[in-house]
PDB file of C-alpha atoms in Angstrom:
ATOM      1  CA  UNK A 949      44.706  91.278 134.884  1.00 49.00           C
ATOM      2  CA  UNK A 950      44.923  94.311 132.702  1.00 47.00           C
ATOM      3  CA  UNK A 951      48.394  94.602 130.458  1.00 49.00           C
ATOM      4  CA  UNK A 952      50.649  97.986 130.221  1.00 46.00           C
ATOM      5  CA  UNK A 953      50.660  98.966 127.115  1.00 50.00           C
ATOM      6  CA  UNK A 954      53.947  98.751 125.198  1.00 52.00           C
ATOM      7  CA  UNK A 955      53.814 102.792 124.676  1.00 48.00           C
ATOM      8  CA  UNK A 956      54.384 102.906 128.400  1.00 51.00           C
ATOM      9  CA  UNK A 957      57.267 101.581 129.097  1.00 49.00           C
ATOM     10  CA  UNK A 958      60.414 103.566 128.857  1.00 58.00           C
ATOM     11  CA  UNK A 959      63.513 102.225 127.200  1.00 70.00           C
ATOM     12  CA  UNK A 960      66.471 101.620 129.296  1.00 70.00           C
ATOM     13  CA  UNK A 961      70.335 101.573 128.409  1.00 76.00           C
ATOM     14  CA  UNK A 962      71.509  98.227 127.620  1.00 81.00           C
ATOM     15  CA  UNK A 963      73.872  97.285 129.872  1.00 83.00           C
ATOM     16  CA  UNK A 964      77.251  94.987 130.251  1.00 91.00           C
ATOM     17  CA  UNK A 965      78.255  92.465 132.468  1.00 91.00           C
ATOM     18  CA  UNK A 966      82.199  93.230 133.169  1.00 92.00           C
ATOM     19  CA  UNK A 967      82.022  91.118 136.547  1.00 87.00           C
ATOM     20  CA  UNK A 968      85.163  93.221 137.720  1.00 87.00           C
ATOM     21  CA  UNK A 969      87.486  92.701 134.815  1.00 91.00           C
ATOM     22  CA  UNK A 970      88.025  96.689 134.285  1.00 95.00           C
ATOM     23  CA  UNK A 971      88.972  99.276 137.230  1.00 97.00           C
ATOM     24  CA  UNK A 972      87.410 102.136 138.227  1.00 98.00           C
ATOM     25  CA  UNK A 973      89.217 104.569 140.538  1.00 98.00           C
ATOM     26  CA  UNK A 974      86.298 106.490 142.764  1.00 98.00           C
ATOM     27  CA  UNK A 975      87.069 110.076 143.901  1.00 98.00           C
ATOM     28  CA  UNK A 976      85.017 111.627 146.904  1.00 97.00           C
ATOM     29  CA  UNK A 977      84.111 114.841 147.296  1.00 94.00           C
ATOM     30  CA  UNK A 978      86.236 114.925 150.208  1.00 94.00           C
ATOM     31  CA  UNK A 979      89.416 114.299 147.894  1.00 94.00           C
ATOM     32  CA  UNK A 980      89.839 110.565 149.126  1.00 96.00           C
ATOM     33  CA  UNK A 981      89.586 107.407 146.714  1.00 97.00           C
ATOM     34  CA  UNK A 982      89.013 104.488 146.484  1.00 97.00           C
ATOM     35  CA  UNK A 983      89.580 101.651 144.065  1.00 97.00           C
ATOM     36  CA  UNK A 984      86.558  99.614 142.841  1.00 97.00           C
ATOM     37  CA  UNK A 985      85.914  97.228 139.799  1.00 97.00           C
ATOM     38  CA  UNK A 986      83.525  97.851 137.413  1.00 97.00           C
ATOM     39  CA  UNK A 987      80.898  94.556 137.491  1.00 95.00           C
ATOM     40  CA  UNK A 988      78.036  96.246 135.069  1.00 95.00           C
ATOM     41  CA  UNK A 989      78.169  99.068 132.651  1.00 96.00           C
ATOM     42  CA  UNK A 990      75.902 101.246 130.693  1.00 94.00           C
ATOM     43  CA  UNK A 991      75.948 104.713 129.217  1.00 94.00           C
ATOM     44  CA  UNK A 992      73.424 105.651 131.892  1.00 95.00           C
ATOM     45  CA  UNK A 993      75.294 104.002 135.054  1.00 96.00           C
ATOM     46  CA  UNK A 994      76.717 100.983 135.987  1.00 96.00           C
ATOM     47  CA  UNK A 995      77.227  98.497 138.947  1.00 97.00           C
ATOM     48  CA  UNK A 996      80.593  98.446 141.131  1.00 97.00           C
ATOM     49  CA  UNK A 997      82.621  95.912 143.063  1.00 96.00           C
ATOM     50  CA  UNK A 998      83.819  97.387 145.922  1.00 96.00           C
ATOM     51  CA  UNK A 999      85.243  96.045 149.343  1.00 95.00           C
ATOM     52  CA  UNK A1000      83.300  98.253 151.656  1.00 94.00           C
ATOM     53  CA  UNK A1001      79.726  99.945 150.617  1.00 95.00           C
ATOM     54  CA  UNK A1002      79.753 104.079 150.644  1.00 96.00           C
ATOM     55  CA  UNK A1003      77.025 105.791 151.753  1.00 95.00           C
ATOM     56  CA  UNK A1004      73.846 106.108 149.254  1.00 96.00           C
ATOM     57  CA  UNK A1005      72.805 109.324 147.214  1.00 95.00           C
ATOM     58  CA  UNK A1006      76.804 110.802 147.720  1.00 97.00           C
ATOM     59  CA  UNK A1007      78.390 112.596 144.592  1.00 97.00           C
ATOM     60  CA  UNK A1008      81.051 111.024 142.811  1.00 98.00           C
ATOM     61  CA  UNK A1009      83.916 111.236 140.204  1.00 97.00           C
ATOM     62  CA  UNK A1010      84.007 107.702 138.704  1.00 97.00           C
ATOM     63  CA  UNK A1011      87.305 107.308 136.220  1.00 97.00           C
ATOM     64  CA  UNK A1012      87.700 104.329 134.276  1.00 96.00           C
ATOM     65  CA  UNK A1013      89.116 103.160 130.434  1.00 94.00           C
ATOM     66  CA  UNK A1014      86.737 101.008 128.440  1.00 91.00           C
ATOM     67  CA  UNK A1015      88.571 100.601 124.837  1.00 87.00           C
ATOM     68  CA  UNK A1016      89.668 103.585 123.709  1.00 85.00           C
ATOM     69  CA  UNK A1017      87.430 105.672 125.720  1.00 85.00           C
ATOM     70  CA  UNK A1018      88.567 107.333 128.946  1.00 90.00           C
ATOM     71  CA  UNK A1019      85.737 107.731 131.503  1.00 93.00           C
ATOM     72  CA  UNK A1020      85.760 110.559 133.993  1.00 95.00           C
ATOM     73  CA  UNK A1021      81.992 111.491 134.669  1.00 96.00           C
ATOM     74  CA  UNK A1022      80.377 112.922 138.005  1.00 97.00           C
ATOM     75  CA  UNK A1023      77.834 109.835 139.124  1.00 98.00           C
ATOM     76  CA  UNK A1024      75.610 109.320 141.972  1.00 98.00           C
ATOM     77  CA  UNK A1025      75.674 106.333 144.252  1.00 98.00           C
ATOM     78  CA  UNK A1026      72.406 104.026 144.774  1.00 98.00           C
ATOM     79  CA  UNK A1027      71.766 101.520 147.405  1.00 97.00           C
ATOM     80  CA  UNK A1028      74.593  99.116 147.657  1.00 96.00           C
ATOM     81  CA  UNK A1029      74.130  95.401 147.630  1.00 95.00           C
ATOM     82  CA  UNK A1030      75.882  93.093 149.471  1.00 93.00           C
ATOM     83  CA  UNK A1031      77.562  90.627 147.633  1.00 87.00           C
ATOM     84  CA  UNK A1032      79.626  86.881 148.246  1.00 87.00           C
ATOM     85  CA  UNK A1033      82.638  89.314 148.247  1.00 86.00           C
ATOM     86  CA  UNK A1034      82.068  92.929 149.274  1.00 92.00           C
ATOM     87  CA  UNK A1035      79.196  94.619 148.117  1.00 96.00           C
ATOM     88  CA  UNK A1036      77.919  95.300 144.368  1.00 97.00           C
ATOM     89  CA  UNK A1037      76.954  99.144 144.478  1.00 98.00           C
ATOM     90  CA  UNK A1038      75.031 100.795 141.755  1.00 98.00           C
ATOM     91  CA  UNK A1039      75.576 104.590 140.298  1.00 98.00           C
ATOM     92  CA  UNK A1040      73.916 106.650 138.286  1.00 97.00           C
ATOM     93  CA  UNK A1041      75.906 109.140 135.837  1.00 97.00           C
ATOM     94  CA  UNK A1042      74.796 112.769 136.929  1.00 97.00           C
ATOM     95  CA  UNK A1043      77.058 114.526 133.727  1.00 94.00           C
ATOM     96  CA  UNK A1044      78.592 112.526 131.326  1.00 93.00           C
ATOM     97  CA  UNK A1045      79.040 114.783 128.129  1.00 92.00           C
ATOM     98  CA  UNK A1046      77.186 113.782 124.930  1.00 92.00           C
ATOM     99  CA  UNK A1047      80.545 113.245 123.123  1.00 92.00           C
ATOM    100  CA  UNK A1048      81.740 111.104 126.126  1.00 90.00           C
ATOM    101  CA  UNK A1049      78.273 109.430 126.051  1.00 92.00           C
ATOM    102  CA  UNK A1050      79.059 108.285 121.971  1.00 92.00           C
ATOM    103  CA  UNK A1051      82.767 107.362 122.679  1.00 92.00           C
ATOM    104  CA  UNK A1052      81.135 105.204 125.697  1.00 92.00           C
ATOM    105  CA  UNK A1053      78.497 103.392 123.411  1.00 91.00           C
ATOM    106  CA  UNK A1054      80.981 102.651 121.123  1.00 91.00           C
ATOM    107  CA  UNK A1055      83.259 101.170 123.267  1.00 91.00           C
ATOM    108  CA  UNK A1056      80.194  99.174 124.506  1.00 90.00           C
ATOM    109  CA  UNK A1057      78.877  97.485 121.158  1.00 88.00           C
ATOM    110  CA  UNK A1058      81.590  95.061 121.028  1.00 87.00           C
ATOM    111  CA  UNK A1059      80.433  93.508 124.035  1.00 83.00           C
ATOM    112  CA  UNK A1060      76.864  93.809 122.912  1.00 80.00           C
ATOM    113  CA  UNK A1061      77.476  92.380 119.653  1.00 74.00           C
ATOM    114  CA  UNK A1062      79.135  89.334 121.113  1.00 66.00           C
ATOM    115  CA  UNK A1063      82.873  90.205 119.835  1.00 46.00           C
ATOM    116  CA  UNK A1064      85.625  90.108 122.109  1.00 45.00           C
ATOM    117  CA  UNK A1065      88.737  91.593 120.125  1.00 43.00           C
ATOM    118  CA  UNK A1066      90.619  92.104 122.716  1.00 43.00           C
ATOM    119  CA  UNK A1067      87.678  92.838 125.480  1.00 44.00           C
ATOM    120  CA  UNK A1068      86.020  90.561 127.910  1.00 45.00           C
ATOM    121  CA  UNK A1069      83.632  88.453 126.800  1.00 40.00           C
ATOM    122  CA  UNK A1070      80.859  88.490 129.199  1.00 40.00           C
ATOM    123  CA  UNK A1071      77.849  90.671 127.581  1.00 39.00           C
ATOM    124  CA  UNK A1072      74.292  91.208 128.741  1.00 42.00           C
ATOM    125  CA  UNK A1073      71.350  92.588 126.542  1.00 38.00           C
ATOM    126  CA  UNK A1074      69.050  93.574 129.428  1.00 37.00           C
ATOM    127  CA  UNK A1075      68.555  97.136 130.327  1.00 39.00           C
ATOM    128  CA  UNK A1076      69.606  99.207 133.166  1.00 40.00           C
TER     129      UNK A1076
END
């Protein structure tokens, strides 16, 4: 069996496990929103917790605190997931900002780094 070489494979975003301890408030184009958790997060995308799946590929607003960094980003939904309770739906951000990008990573090292000043203390080197 022949091996990929290492050069090949692309780097992804490392990615937390918050299994629902932070909100995220969803906004549809159509103006309506709905509440969701946040269960996985990276500066790319992230995994939510929600009741009811929404359709895949729609266009988002997903708003959320992590720290001291305020969230508001346009995202894409993925295929949803179902889950023991509700579905687990992934998303994809489509425009976060490079300084909201930074402020996002920062807020995100604690949990890499295994500290938990004040954060939750489930972490998850894998990427996304």
């Amino acid at each position: 069996m022949k091996q990929v070489p290492n050069s090949n494979l692309v780097d992804r975003a490392s990615r937390v496990k918050l299994l629902g301890t932070v909100l995220a408030l969803i906004q549809l184009e159509n103006g309506q929103h709905v509440r969701a958790r946040l269960h996985q997060l990276s500066t790319t995308g992230g995994v939510l917790s929600l009741s009811n799946p929404l359709d895949e590929a729609i266009k988002v607003e997903v708003i959320f605190q992590l720290g001291s960094a305020t969230v508001r980003s346009r995202a894409e939904l993925l295929f949803p997931m179902w889950a023991t309770k509700g579905c687990l739906q992934p998303f994809r951000f489509t425009d976060l900002e490079d300084e909201d990008r930074e402020r996002l990573e920062s807020n995100l090292k604690p949990f890499l780094s295994g500290s938990t000043a004040g954060l939750p203390a489930s972490s998850d080197e894998t990427g996304q």
